Amino acid sequence: MSQELFQENLQKISPLLAELAKSPIQHCINGNWVDASNGETFTNHSPIDESVIGEVSAGTTEDIDKACNAAAEAFETWAAMPGKQRRELLHSIADAIEANAEAIALTESWDTGQPLRFMSKAAIRGAENYRFFADMAPNAREGRSLPAQQHMNYSVRQPIGPVGIITPWNTPFMLSTWKIAPALAAGCTVVHKPAEWSPCTAAMLVKIMHEAGLPAGVVNTVQGIGEVAGKALTEHEAIKAIAFVGESRTGSEIMKQGADSLKRVHFELGGKNPVIVFDDANLERALDAVVFMIYSLNGERCTSSSRLLIQKSIAAEFVEKVRQRVAALKVGHPLNPETEVGPLIHEKHRDKVSSYFDIAKQDGATIAIGGKTTDLDGNGCFVEPTLFTDASNSMRISQEEIFGPVLTAIEFEDEAEAVEIANGVRYGLAGYVWTGDSGRSIRLGRGLDVGMVWINSENNRHLPSPFGGMKASGIGRDGGDYSFDFYMETKNICIATNDHSIPKLAKN
Ligand code: NAD
């Protein structure tokens, strides 16, 4: 049955690939599809078999300038549109995403190597992002009533202006919608610069938005290289804020680039997230979550639990069970519905991930399973799902974001040591805790220096909750009203309620 579905998926994707191969993926600026100003393109490959998907317009500073000017021009009208009207439009976009969900999922799988079993949900989640923020649009401007003795203070919010959104290649469709939907609901216009390794579904998204009725200039998508198109976007005077998802190092570059124009920034960056398993936990459930949270999405996930902190008393048995599960993971073609782990995004990323196999050995860790690159019929950017044991927290495999299906297991004696190891990295995105002790779960909830803690759970999405990281993992929070705090300015209005005394200067 799964073989039949696999063949069906291959048949379904072939017309989509034929379309992508025909002409370069263009920018969408002011509602028009255009080539790069100098006509240059770059080639996009599939990580499955390294075949060429097609050419992509390589955005220039001039292209970014045009896109930013279009976003600036469209801003006044878009910001003035009643929230209820914006709500209807954003729901229409969600409808259109749902109608195209299969094509989006297949294309995303082919472009990024992510297994279809996860990508089919990513498109639906993208639609959910639009619906959630659509319903918040009518009340986005609301503020607070802050009465004083002789004055009435009240706050209102207004959209900050045109914003730049820069996204990475892991789950690019879902992440783009997570940023673009709240910006639009808030009344901002957008210039989107997708990652150069995953350009396809960004082009689909902007096409869908326009077909659903989005006015020209409200969202402009410029494809291209980060250091060129992305940089120009972060430096452009018309852009008031940059929402960025990507590596911590790039976040730091963007902060420098945006300094002259005093950009507001929101950063969702890297992670080296611990999953801490205590001996009093439900170990069967913990095992499921440990395996899922690092080996799903090819481990190319900011919230992946890439460090397993395991209590010494149960370490040997639990780690052996993890090893057995890792050995049984189904690595293969992402369009095969059975596949659990697909190829990594790009050969450069495969090389980066696999470089840690030698680093682990040099540092004295053991490769309990995996630790090799692999392929599909001689092709593709695959690595074997890998488990490192005998590791200490000071090793590079414990400190650096590897961003692949690679788990480092570290043993701890007691709660205090677990917290010390968990916090002993430069990152602070997420933490996962497995324990049967409710007091301990509260203590760890407080004690972990991370933006999000999941207790006895895998990463569970809840759109109103704050999402983001501490330390090198980010600045700011997304989700619910937190997103509006970024995309909007808060303004206080103060009205005197009586003839209160005003200090008099230069009056005899
Ligand atoms: P990256 O930082 O290399 O690239 C991200 C984007 O930034 C791309 O569009 C790229 O073209 C652009 N870019 C690169 N240099 C730039 C510059 N100088 N100026 C402006 N833009 C520039 O990241 P990546 O490799 O695409 O993505 C993987 C990273 O993203 C991982 O570190 C991962 O943890 C992180 N991530 C974080 C979250 C989160 O929510 N915290 C979510 C997903 C991914």
XYZ file of C-alpha atoms and ligand atoms in Angstrom:
552
model
C 0.000 0.000 0.000
C 2.709 2.457 0.973
C 4.593 1.615 -2.242
C 1.478 2.538 -4.216
C 1.131 5.825 -2.347
C 4.819 6.517 -2.968
C 4.356 5.964 -6.721
C 1.262 8.180 -6.627
C 3.235 10.948 -4.912
C 5.974 10.690 -7.539
C 3.363 11.006 -10.263
C 1.702 13.947 -8.540
C 4.932 15.868 -8.204
C 6.092 15.477 -11.775
C 3.834 18.231 -13.285
C 4.817 20.537 -10.394
C 8.511 19.940 -11.141
C 7.955 20.454 -14.864
C 6.436 23.855 -14.057
C 9.370 24.799 -11.777
C 11.913 23.793 -14.436
C 10.345 25.947 -17.176
C 11.567 29.388 -16.139
C 13.356 30.977 -13.191
C 11.377 31.522 -10.000
C 10.904 35.285 -10.122
C 10.427 37.952 -7.474
C 6.937 39.240 -6.822
C 7.201 43.017 -6.480
C 4.123 45.242 -6.317
C 2.011 42.326 -7.561
C 4.201 41.780 -10.664
C 6.433 38.784 -11.365
C 9.858 40.087 -12.335
C 13.414 38.865 -12.968
C 16.398 40.190 -11.015
C 17.385 43.697 -12.185
C 20.624 42.304 -13.685
C 18.942 39.124 -14.976
C 21.108 36.886 -12.787
C 19.889 33.597 -11.375
C 21.168 30.791 -9.154
C 20.438 27.088 -9.452
C 18.259 25.254 -6.956
C 18.832 21.507 -6.421
C 16.804 18.844 -4.657
C 18.695 17.227 -1.776
C 16.991 13.902 -2.594
C 19.039 13.171 -5.717
C 20.862 16.478 -6.260
C 18.886 16.981 -9.503
C 18.259 20.533 -10.684
C 14.818 21.834 -9.725
C 15.267 25.079 -11.588
C 16.755 28.543 -11.682
C 15.898 31.256 -9.170
C 16.213 35.034 -9.624
C 19.117 36.320 -7.549
C 17.793 39.466 -5.873
C 19.911 42.614 -6.079
C 20.006 45.747 -3.959
C 17.935 47.386 -6.691
C 15.266 44.660 -6.477
C 15.088 45.068 -2.710
C 14.806 48.832 -3.138
C 11.853 48.412 -5.502
C 10.169 45.914 -3.170
C 10.638 48.161 -0.116
C 9.287 51.164 -1.993
C 6.252 49.115 -3.078
C 5.661 48.053 0.534
C 5.993 51.679 1.668
C 3.553 52.859 -0.992
C 0.980 50.203 -0.080
C 1.280 50.786 3.661
C -1.134 53.682 4.202
C -4.071 52.016 2.474
C -3.414 48.597 3.996
C -3.008 50.013 7.515
C -6.253 51.993 7.113
C -8.268 48.960 6.022
C -10.753 48.040 8.784
C -9.582 45.052 10.809
C -12.729 43.122 9.935
C -11.945 43.455 6.246
C -8.374 42.289 6.819
C -9.798 39.364 8.772
C -11.938 38.277 5.785
C -8.990 38.529 3.416
C -6.676 36.529 5.676
C -9.315 33.799 5.979
C -9.556 33.716 2.168
C -5.777 33.199 2.048
C -6.113 30.336 4.555
C -8.824 28.767 2.348
C -6.533 29.021 -0.659
C -3.599 27.467 1.246
C -5.814 24.554 2.260
C -6.949 24.111 -1.337
C -3.286 23.928 -2.401
C -2.035 21.979 0.638
C -1.028 18.877 -1.280
C 0.971 20.744 -3.914
C 2.672 22.815 -1.202
C 3.578 19.715 0.829
C 4.946 17.799 -2.169
C 6.990 20.774 -3.368
C 8.348 21.478 0.117
C 9.390 17.824 0.496
C 11.169 17.842 -2.850
C 12.857 21.184 -2.234
C 13.976 20.571 1.368
C 14.170 16.769 1.782
C 11.669 16.836 4.651
C 9.514 13.678 4.784
C 6.037 14.198 3.391
C 4.509 12.698 6.552
C 5.540 15.923 8.346
C 5.193 18.369 5.454
C 1.539 17.541 4.810
C 0.837 18.998 8.249
C 3.087 22.013 7.632
C 0.826 23.398 4.908
C -2.266 22.992 7.094
C -0.436 24.674 9.970
C 0.376 27.550 7.653
C -3.354 27.998 7.003
C -4.025 27.843 10.763
C -1.555 30.680 11.296
C -3.564 32.893 8.937
C -6.884 31.974 10.592
C -5.599 32.567 14.103
C -4.184 36.029 13.369
C -7.124 36.890 11.066
C -9.447 36.617 14.052
C -7.189 38.896 16.096
C -7.035 41.603 13.385
C -10.211 43.498 14.370
C -8.918 44.094 17.923
C -5.210 44.499 17.154
C -5.262 48.260 17.802
C -6.752 47.958 21.258
C -4.765 49.291 24.176
C -5.195 49.920 27.859
C -7.100 52.425 29.908
C -4.728 54.002 32.459
C -6.570 56.713 34.425
C -4.635 59.181 36.601
C -5.990 61.758 39.064
C -6.414 64.674 36.662
C -5.736 63.009 33.372
C -7.090 60.145 31.370
C -4.367 58.030 29.770
C -5.202 55.433 27.226
C -2.975 53.506 24.886
C -3.613 52.434 21.320
C -1.503 50.446 18.904
C -0.744 51.213 15.305
C 1.181 49.148 12.759
C 4.885 49.982 12.782
C 5.135 50.296 8.974
C 6.627 48.140 6.209
C 8.577 45.245 7.702
C 11.216 42.843 6.413
C 10.791 39.121 7.025
C 13.802 36.821 6.526
C 13.221 33.086 6.836
C 15.385 29.921 6.924
C 15.150 26.687 4.944
C 13.801 24.397 7.636
C 9.999 24.089 7.310
C 10.107 27.281 5.227
C 6.410 27.438 4.327
C 5.130 27.131 7.884
C 7.721 29.560 9.249
C 6.977 32.169 6.581
C 3.269 32.113 7.426
C 4.073 32.298 11.152
C 5.719 35.675 10.441
C 3.708 37.079 7.527
C 0.208 36.377 8.934
C 0.577 38.445 12.142
C 2.343 41.251 10.246
C -0.616 41.509 7.860
C -3.170 41.204 10.673
C -1.415 44.073 12.471
C -1.645 46.265 9.345
C 2.000 46.097 8.238
C 3.140 45.599 4.677
C 5.918 43.094 4.032
C 9.065 42.384 2.049
C 9.887 38.688 2.386
C 13.346 37.269 1.659
C 13.155 33.454 1.776
C 16.202 31.209 2.191
C 18.183 30.532 -0.971
C 18.139 26.758 -0.338
C 14.316 26.576 -0.250
C 12.805 29.138 -2.624
C 9.859 27.177 -4.067
C 7.038 27.367 -1.549
C 7.712 31.052 -0.797
C 6.848 31.753 -4.423
C 3.729 29.581 -4.095
C 2.678 31.466 -0.966
C 2.900 34.930 -2.490
C 1.036 33.696 -5.587
C -1.731 32.217 -3.425
C -2.025 35.445 -1.417
C -2.508 37.549 -4.543
C -4.992 35.098 -6.051
C -6.949 35.295 -2.801
C -7.253 39.066 -3.243
C -4.255 40.599 -1.445
C -3.689 44.094 -2.912
C -0.479 44.687 -4.891
C 2.500 45.838 -2.834
C 1.228 44.501 0.508
C 3.520 41.456 0.353
C 6.580 41.508 -1.889
C 8.851 38.491 -2.161
C 12.450 38.892 -3.281
C 14.443 35.692 -3.759
C 18.185 35.722 -3.319
C 21.331 35.340 -1.294
C 21.342 36.411 2.344
C 24.519 38.477 2.183
C 23.160 40.450 -0.800
C 19.348 40.636 -0.852
C 18.901 39.910 2.864
C 21.536 42.471 3.814
C 20.000 45.166 1.599
C 16.610 44.523 3.200
C 17.976 44.931 6.724
C 19.614 48.224 5.717
C 16.696 49.795 3.839
C 15.383 53.046 5.318
C 11.725 52.326 4.458
C 11.738 49.117 6.521
C 10.903 49.727 10.172
C 11.476 46.268 11.633
C 13.079 42.944 10.749
C 11.592 39.636 11.810
C 14.320 37.056 11.354
C 14.475 33.303 11.829
C 17.852 31.666 11.356
C 21.263 31.147 12.881
C 22.478 33.125 15.893
C 25.539 34.283 13.928
C 23.306 35.754 11.197
C 21.138 37.445 13.825
C 24.197 39.228 15.097
C 25.099 40.358 11.530
C 21.573 41.646 11.008
C 21.711 43.632 14.211
C 24.866 45.378 12.948
C 23.439 45.918 9.468
C 20.237 47.423 10.865
C 21.982 49.699 13.355
C 22.267 52.793 11.147
C 18.555 52.789 10.384
C 17.663 51.853 13.994
C 15.721 48.750 13.061
C 13.507 47.028 15.569
C 14.487 43.357 15.480
C 12.838 40.110 16.419
C 15.107 37.080 16.346
C 14.295 33.376 16.491
C 17.720 31.756 16.461
C 19.494 28.505 17.155
C 19.155 26.028 20.005
C 20.890 23.168 21.811
C 17.850 22.068 23.715
C 18.024 19.582 26.588
C 15.508 16.835 27.242
C 15.983 15.819 30.868
C 14.767 12.363 31.847
C 14.545 11.541 35.577
C 14.246 8.020 36.953
C 10.744 8.765 38.289
C 9.352 9.561 34.805
C 6.989 7.532 32.642
C 9.909 6.133 30.680
C 7.902 4.673 27.785
C 6.379 8.054 27.006
C 9.720 9.777 27.580
C 11.341 7.412 25.079
C 8.745 8.231 22.405
C 9.258 11.952 22.949
C 13.070 11.793 23.041
C 13.177 9.958 19.708
C 10.487 12.111 18.086
C 11.957 15.459 19.130
C 15.366 14.892 17.537
C 14.790 12.526 14.623
C 11.574 14.042 13.205
C 12.008 16.792 10.585
C 15.507 15.356 9.962
C 16.609 16.998 13.206
C 16.558 20.287 11.290
C 14.348 21.906 13.845
C 15.147 24.800 16.166
C 13.283 23.185 19.087
C 14.792 19.724 18.570
C 15.960 18.099 21.797
C 19.529 17.534 20.701
C 20.922 16.826 24.193
C 19.493 13.908 26.160
C 20.285 14.431 29.848
C 19.652 11.081 31.466
C 19.778 10.215 35.182
C 22.653 7.815 35.902
C 20.453 5.243 37.684
C 18.508 4.504 34.471
C 21.033 5.648 31.866
C 22.300 2.328 30.539
C 18.864 0.811 29.991
C 17.212 3.955 28.619
C 20.038 4.829 26.237
C 20.052 1.265 24.902
C 16.334 1.607 24.135
C 17.010 4.897 22.335
C 19.761 3.163 20.350
C 17.407 0.392 19.274
C 14.809 2.907 18.143
C 17.403 4.880 16.190
C 18.522 1.673 14.478
C 14.924 1.078 13.378
C 14.282 4.584 11.952
C 13.213 4.471 8.317
C 15.605 6.597 6.288
C 14.558 7.096 2.700
C 12.847 9.051 -0.008
C 10.823 11.885 1.551
C 7.857 11.208 -0.725
C 7.601 7.630 0.508
C 4.903 7.756 3.223
C 6.923 5.286 5.320
C 10.000 7.512 5.476
C 10.796 9.003 8.873
C 14.157 10.618 8.070
C 14.975 12.158 4.697
C 18.073 13.841 3.241
C 19.484 17.021 4.755
C 18.803 20.271 2.940
C 22.079 20.639 1.031
C 25.434 18.947 0.539
C 27.137 21.740 2.501
C 24.833 21.122 5.431
C 25.353 17.342 5.168
C 29.099 17.977 5.328
C 28.674 20.222 8.356
C 26.530 17.654 10.188
C 28.815 14.747 9.311
C 31.918 16.689 10.394
C 30.669 16.167 13.970
C 31.189 12.410 13.638
C 34.978 12.921 13.725
C 34.714 15.713 16.263
C 32.797 13.355 18.602
C 35.517 10.705 18.324
C 38.332 13.218 18.783
C 36.648 14.560 21.924
C 36.339 11.051 23.374
C 32.623 10.346 22.865
C 31.286 7.066 21.498
C 29.182 6.749 18.380
C 26.592 4.283 19.669
C 24.865 4.123 16.309
C 25.038 5.931 12.954
C 27.939 8.279 12.410
C 28.147 7.919 8.626
C 26.807 9.623 5.545
C 24.547 7.493 3.410
C 22.634 7.726 0.127
C 19.669 6.608 -1.907
C 20.724 4.759 -5.063
C 24.086 6.501 -4.820
C 22.629 10.000 -4.444
C 21.358 12.498 -1.946
C 22.439 14.441 1.115
C 21.696 11.716 3.666
C 23.309 11.021 7.023
C 22.531 8.057 9.232
C 20.512 8.932 12.343
C 23.184 9.110 15.006
C 23.499 8.736 18.771
C 26.561 9.883 20.722
C 27.170 8.452 24.190
C 29.926 8.837 26.808
C 29.672 12.572 26.267
C 30.300 15.411 28.656
C 28.677 18.812 28.415
C 31.933 20.561 27.540
C 32.362 18.643 24.259
C 31.577 20.392 20.993
C 28.836 17.843 20.262
C 27.125 19.062 23.448
C 27.679 22.771 22.911
C 27.189 23.426 19.185
C 23.984 23.310 17.175
C 24.467 20.407 14.740
C 20.961 20.717 13.208
C 20.649 17.145 11.971
C 19.334 13.760 13.187
C 22.064 13.575 15.800
C 21.559 13.166 19.552
C 24.146 13.574 22.326
C 23.419 11.635 25.537
C 24.914 13.007 28.772
C 24.478 11.422 32.187
C 23.684 13.314 35.411
C 23.497 12.328 39.066
C 20.774 14.536 40.539
C 18.452 17.457 39.887
C 21.032 20.133 40.656
C 23.500 18.645 38.179
C 20.769 18.257 35.546
C 19.934 21.974 35.749
C 23.604 22.939 35.677
C 24.221 20.890 32.518
C 20.965 22.048 30.900
C 21.875 25.705 31.405
C 25.555 25.225 30.568
C 25.293 26.216 26.894
C 25.123 29.570 25.113
C 21.628 28.808 23.805
C 18.305 29.031 25.648
C 15.445 28.182 23.332
C 13.559 25.184 24.735
C 13.821 22.578 27.473
C 11.941 19.320 27.977
C 11.550 17.615 31.335
C 10.309 14.108 32.098
C 9.496 13.475 35.751
C 6.728 12.041 37.918
C 7.398 14.593 40.655
C 5.143 17.646 40.364
C 7.273 19.765 42.685
C 10.347 19.010 40.589
C 8.510 19.940 37.392
C 7.716 23.355 38.885
C 11.303 23.798 40.112
C 12.700 22.968 36.677
C 10.136 25.171 34.971
C 11.640 28.022 36.977
C 15.253 26.900 36.878
C 15.849 26.321 33.168
C 17.181 29.378 31.329
C 15.109 28.839 28.196
C 12.151 30.590 26.595
C 9.925 27.508 26.550
C 9.704 24.503 28.875
C 7.656 21.427 28.089
C 7.021 19.095 31.036
C 6.106 15.492 30.235
C 5.422 16.525 26.648
C 7.003 16.894 23.286
C 6.900 20.345 21.630
C 3.244 21.159 21.467
C 2.093 24.102 19.407
C -0.310 26.607 20.996
C -0.683 29.768 18.957
C -1.593 32.210 21.773
C 1.429 31.182 23.893
C 4.751 33.027 23.744
C 7.301 31.352 21.449
C 10.961 32.371 21.487
C 14.310 32.013 23.155
C 16.681 33.466 25.751
C 20.458 33.972 25.489
C 21.838 33.247 21.978
C 18.489 31.729 20.950
C 16.653 34.925 20.308
C 15.164 38.266 21.113
C 11.415 38.740 21.479
C 8.421 36.430 21.417
C 5.925 35.384 18.779
C 2.417 34.091 19.288
C -0.896 35.733 20.133
C -0.621 39.303 21.257
C 3.177 39.001 21.602
C 3.395 39.123 17.800
C 1.430 42.378 17.724
C 3.779 43.923 20.262
C 6.493 43.516 17.665
C 4.621 44.522 14.514
C 2.906 47.502 16.176
C 3.838 50.699 18.007
C 2.123 51.372 21.313
C 1.064 54.977 21.683
C -0.135 56.643 24.874
C -2.715 59.421 24.698
C -3.121 61.621 27.752
C -6.114 63.990 28.126
C -6.545 66.452 30.965
C -9.870 65.945 32.683
C -9.930 69.383 34.405
C -8.065 72.692 34.649
C -5.215 71.273 36.649
C -2.384 73.633 37.525
C 0.295 73.976 34.856
C 3.783 75.127 35.957
C 4.284 78.717 34.834
C 7.592 79.911 33.428
C 8.613 83.464 32.462
C 5.428 84.946 33.859
C 5.537 87.824 36.342
P 20.767 31.315 8.213
O 20.966 32.268 9.339
O 21.950 30.851 7.463
O 19.788 31.932 7.113
C 18.498 32.385 7.444
C 18.096 33.461 6.464
O 18.937 34.585 6.638
C 18.201 33.062 5.000
O 17.108 33.603 4.293
C 19.494 33.724 4.574
O 19.536 34.006 3.194
C 19.440 35.001 5.378
N 20.735 35.670 5.600
C 21.970 35.117 5.668
N 22.892 36.068 5.897
C 22.236 37.253 5.967
C 22.635 38.596 6.196
N 23.913 38.931 6.389
N 21.681 39.556 6.220
C 20.378 39.244 6.056
N 19.946 37.993 5.815
C 20.854 37.002 5.785
O 19.930 30.103 8.826
P 19.529 28.749 8.101
O 20.760 27.913 7.994
O 18.745 29.076 6.875
O 18.514 28.115 9.159
C 18.879 27.282 10.202
C 18.944 28.057 11.511
O 17.674 28.636 11.812
C 19.278 27.177 12.698
O 20.227 27.819 13.501
C 17.950 27.070 13.442
O 18.034 26.792 14.810
C 17.353 28.414 13.182
N 15.906 28.393 13.395
C 15.404 28.957 14.542
C 14.042 28.907 14.805
C 13.477 29.491 16.080
O 12.266 29.620 16.178
N 14.287 29.837 17.050
C 13.187 28.305 13.894
C 13.739 27.731 12.740
C 15.104 27.795 12.499
